Short mmCIF file of C-alpha atoms in Angstrom, two decimals:
data_model
loop_
_atom_site.label_atom_id
_atom_site.label_comp_id
_atom_site.label_asym_id
_atom_site.label_seq_id
_atom_site.Cartn_x
_atom_site.Cartn_y
_atom_site.Cartn_z
CA MET A 1 42.03 16.39 44.41
CA LYS A 2 42.69 12.41 45.90
CA LYS A 3 41.51 10.92 42.75
CA THR A 4 43.62 12.96 40.78
CA ASN A 5 46.84 11.55 42.77
CA VAL A 6 45.62 7.90 42.62
CA GLN A 7 45.00 7.91 39.10
CA LYS A 8 48.24 9.56 37.94
CA LEU A 9 50.18 7.22 40.48
CA VAL A 10 48.24 4.36 38.71
CA VAL A 11 49.40 5.36 35.44
CA ALA A 12 52.80 5.87 36.53
CA GLY A 13 53.38 2.62 37.99
CA ILE A 14 51.90 0.50 34.57
CA LEU A 15 54.31 2.73 32.65
CA CYS A 16 56.83 2.06 35.27
CA ALA A 17 56.08 -2.14 34.62
CA VAL A 18 56.08 -1.36 30.84
CA ALA A 19 59.26 0.13 31.03
CA VAL A 20 60.80 -2.37 33.03
CA ALA A 21 59.31 -5.47 31.42
CA GLY A 22 60.32 -3.52 27.84
CA SER A 23 63.77 -3.72 29.17
CA LEU A 24 63.75 -7.40 28.22
CA PHE A 25 63.82 -6.17 24.33
CA SER A 26 67.29 -4.50 24.93
CA PHE A 27 70.20 -4.72 22.68
CA PRO A 28 73.78 -4.24 23.37
CA VAL A 29 75.59 -1.20 21.51
CA PHE A 30 79.14 -0.48 22.88
CA GLY A 31 79.12 -0.63 26.39
CA SER A 32 75.47 -0.07 27.15
CA LYS A 33 72.26 -2.00 27.02
CA CYS A 34 69.87 -0.29 24.92
CA ALA A 35 66.20 0.11 26.21
CA PRO A 36 64.17 1.94 23.61
CA VAL A 37 61.09 0.90 25.34
CA GLN A 38 62.27 3.45 28.47
CA HIS A 39 62.41 6.67 26.22
CA MET A 40 58.87 5.63 24.75
CA VAL A 41 57.57 5.64 28.55
CA ASN A 42 59.44 8.68 29.18
CA ILE A 43 57.77 10.76 26.54
CA ILE A 44 54.57 9.23 27.18
CA CYS A 45 54.81 10.26 30.73
CA ALA A 46 55.75 14.04 29.66
CA VAL A 47 52.47 14.10 27.61
CA LEU A 48 50.14 12.58 29.91
CA LEU A 49 51.77 13.37 33.71
CA GLY A 50 54.32 15.69 33.02
CA PRO A 51 57.95 16.37 34.22
CA GLY A 52 57.86 15.18 37.71
CA TYR A 53 56.06 12.05 37.21
CA GLY A 54 58.15 11.11 34.25
CA VAL A 55 61.42 11.35 36.22
CA ALA A 56 60.09 9.60 38.96
CA VAL A 57 59.01 6.56 36.81
CA ALA A 58 62.49 6.87 35.08
CA PHE A 59 64.17 6.50 38.31
CA CYS A 60 62.03 3.40 39.60
CA ALA A 61 62.25 1.82 36.70
CA SER A 62 65.85 2.13 36.19
CA LEU A 63 66.06 0.98 40.05
CA ILE A 64 64.23 -1.68 39.35
CA ARG A 65 65.95 -2.75 36.00
CA ASN A 66 69.15 -2.73 38.06
CA LEU A 67 67.74 -4.71 40.98
CA PHE A 68 66.52 -7.57 38.38
CA GLY A 69 70.23 -7.27 36.41
CA LEU A 70 68.40 -5.92 33.18
CA GLY A 71 70.13 -3.09 32.88
CA SER A 72 73.04 -1.20 33.93
CA LEU A 73 74.24 1.80 36.10
CA MET A 74 73.86 3.81 32.72
CA ALA A 75 70.37 3.72 33.01
CA PHE A 76 69.66 6.21 35.48
CA PRO A 77 71.49 9.28 33.69
CA GLY A 78 70.31 7.70 30.51
CA SER A 79 66.71 7.84 30.86
CA MET A 80 66.07 10.49 33.96
CA PHE A 81 67.36 13.50 31.82
CA GLY A 82 65.47 12.72 29.04
CA ALA A 83 62.49 12.53 31.20
CA LEU A 84 63.03 15.75 32.62
CA LEU A 85 63.77 17.38 29.80
CA CYS A 86 60.86 16.38 27.40
CA GLY A 87 58.39 16.49 30.27
CA LEU A 88 59.62 20.12 30.71
CA MET A 89 59.36 20.94 26.95
CA TYR A 90 55.61 19.51 26.39
CA GLN A 91 54.68 21.46 29.76
CA LYS A 92 56.48 24.35 27.78
CA VAL A 93 55.19 23.75 24.04
CA LYS A 94 52.03 21.20 24.12
CA GLN A 95 53.41 19.68 20.83
CA ILE A 96 54.44 16.25 20.73
CA PHE A 97 57.37 16.96 18.03
CA PRO A 98 60.04 18.99 20.37
CA THR A 99 58.76 16.66 22.81
CA LEU A 100 60.26 13.66 20.95
CA LEU A 101 63.37 15.98 20.08
CA ALA A 102 63.93 17.06 23.94
CA GLU A 103 64.16 13.46 24.87
CA VAL A 104 66.88 12.58 22.52
CA PHE A 105 68.93 15.36 23.51
CA GLY A 106 68.14 14.99 26.92
CA THR A 107 69.08 11.29 27.12
CA ALA A 108 71.80 11.52 24.39
CA VAL A 109 73.92 14.50 24.93
CA LEU A 110 73.24 15.30 28.56
CA GLY A 111 72.85 11.41 29.74
CA GLY A 112 75.69 10.71 27.78
CA LEU A 113 77.92 13.03 29.05
CA CYS A 114 76.59 12.57 32.69
CA ALA A 115 77.18 8.87 32.23
CA TYR A 116 81.16 9.82 32.22
CA PRO A 117 81.21 10.59 35.87
CA VAL A 118 78.64 7.90 36.69
CA ALA A 119 81.10 5.48 35.42
CA ILE A 120 84.43 6.63 36.68
CA LEU A 121 82.79 7.20 40.45
CA LEU A 122 80.40 3.62 40.58
CA MET A 123 81.85 1.63 38.05
CA GLY A 124 85.54 2.31 38.13
CA GLN A 125 88.50 3.70 36.30
CA SER A 126 88.58 1.73 33.45
CA ALA A 127 84.63 2.34 32.66
CA GLY A 128 85.32 5.69 32.75
CA SER A 129 87.63 5.86 30.44
CA ILE A 130 85.65 5.21 27.63
CA ALA A 131 82.38 6.70 29.02
CA PHE A 132 83.19 9.85 27.84
CA TYR A 133 83.35 8.68 24.37
CA ALA A 134 81.27 5.49 24.11
CA TYR A 135 77.92 6.38 25.72
CA ILE A 136 76.37 9.34 23.40
CA ILE A 137 76.21 7.26 20.75
CA PRO A 138 74.41 4.00 22.43
CA PHE A 139 72.19 6.49 24.20
CA PHE A 140 71.24 8.40 20.91
CA VAL A 141 70.57 5.00 19.31
CA SER A 142 68.54 3.53 22.16
CA THR A 143 66.63 7.40 22.56
CA ALA A 144 65.74 7.72 18.89
CA GLY A 145 64.29 4.25 18.52
CA GLY A 146 62.08 4.83 21.61
CA ALA A 147 61.04 8.53 20.12
CA VAL A 148 60.00 6.87 17.16
CA MET A 149 57.93 4.33 18.81
CA SER A 150 56.38 7.03 21.09
CA GLY A 151 56.03 9.27 18.31
CA VAL A 152 53.79 6.83 16.31
CA LEU A 153 51.78 6.17 19.30
CA LEU A 154 51.38 9.38 20.24
CA TYR A 155 50.06 10.92 16.84
CA SER A 156 48.05 8.06 16.02
CA LEU A 157 46.29 8.81 19.32
CA GLU A 158 45.82 12.39 18.62
CA LYS A 159 44.37 11.64 15.54
CA THR A 160 41.69 9.72 16.95
CA GLY A 161 41.20 12.21 19.65
CA ALA A 162 41.90 9.36 22.41
CA LEU A 163 45.24 11.57 23.79
CA THR A 164 42.92 14.72 24.29
CA THR A 165 40.55 11.83 26.17
CA MET A 166 43.31 10.30 28.06
CA GLN A 167 45.06 13.71 29.02
CA LEU A 168 41.61 15.00 30.80
CA GLN A 169 41.35 11.99 32.75
CA THR A 170 44.67 12.20 34.76
CA ASN A 171 44.96 15.77 34.70
CA GLN A 172 40.93 15.76 36.27
#
């Protein structure tokens, strides 16, 4: 029992570090910094660790990115909703493609809509006036890129059988 928790925490920590380091490779779209590596990490967390760890990794990575000035406050709704939705989807159906779609929907639509109140409450009215219209598209661009990257990686791992081995190792 204790060994499994330590293994999961180590994998979660590594994936959090990948998300933070990957945010160095971001690009601006409207008012958002698009960081597709975060969304790739969300999907990998969903497949290897489950929704709880996925949301925790998304929150920690968003917090660290903000503390280092590598992200905006939009990183929180932009990553956490996608992580939760794709984690729940993979837990339910155990298939990669619906998990990718759940990440894209959770981040782009739910995260984009939740960016509006975050922008009003934490960033001021001027940011709030554009958030409702301007965050769904940038979130979609970011999460679609991450979904493609993780899809290529996960399908490759699945084809070689390494994905099953990794899942067994983290869930012993």
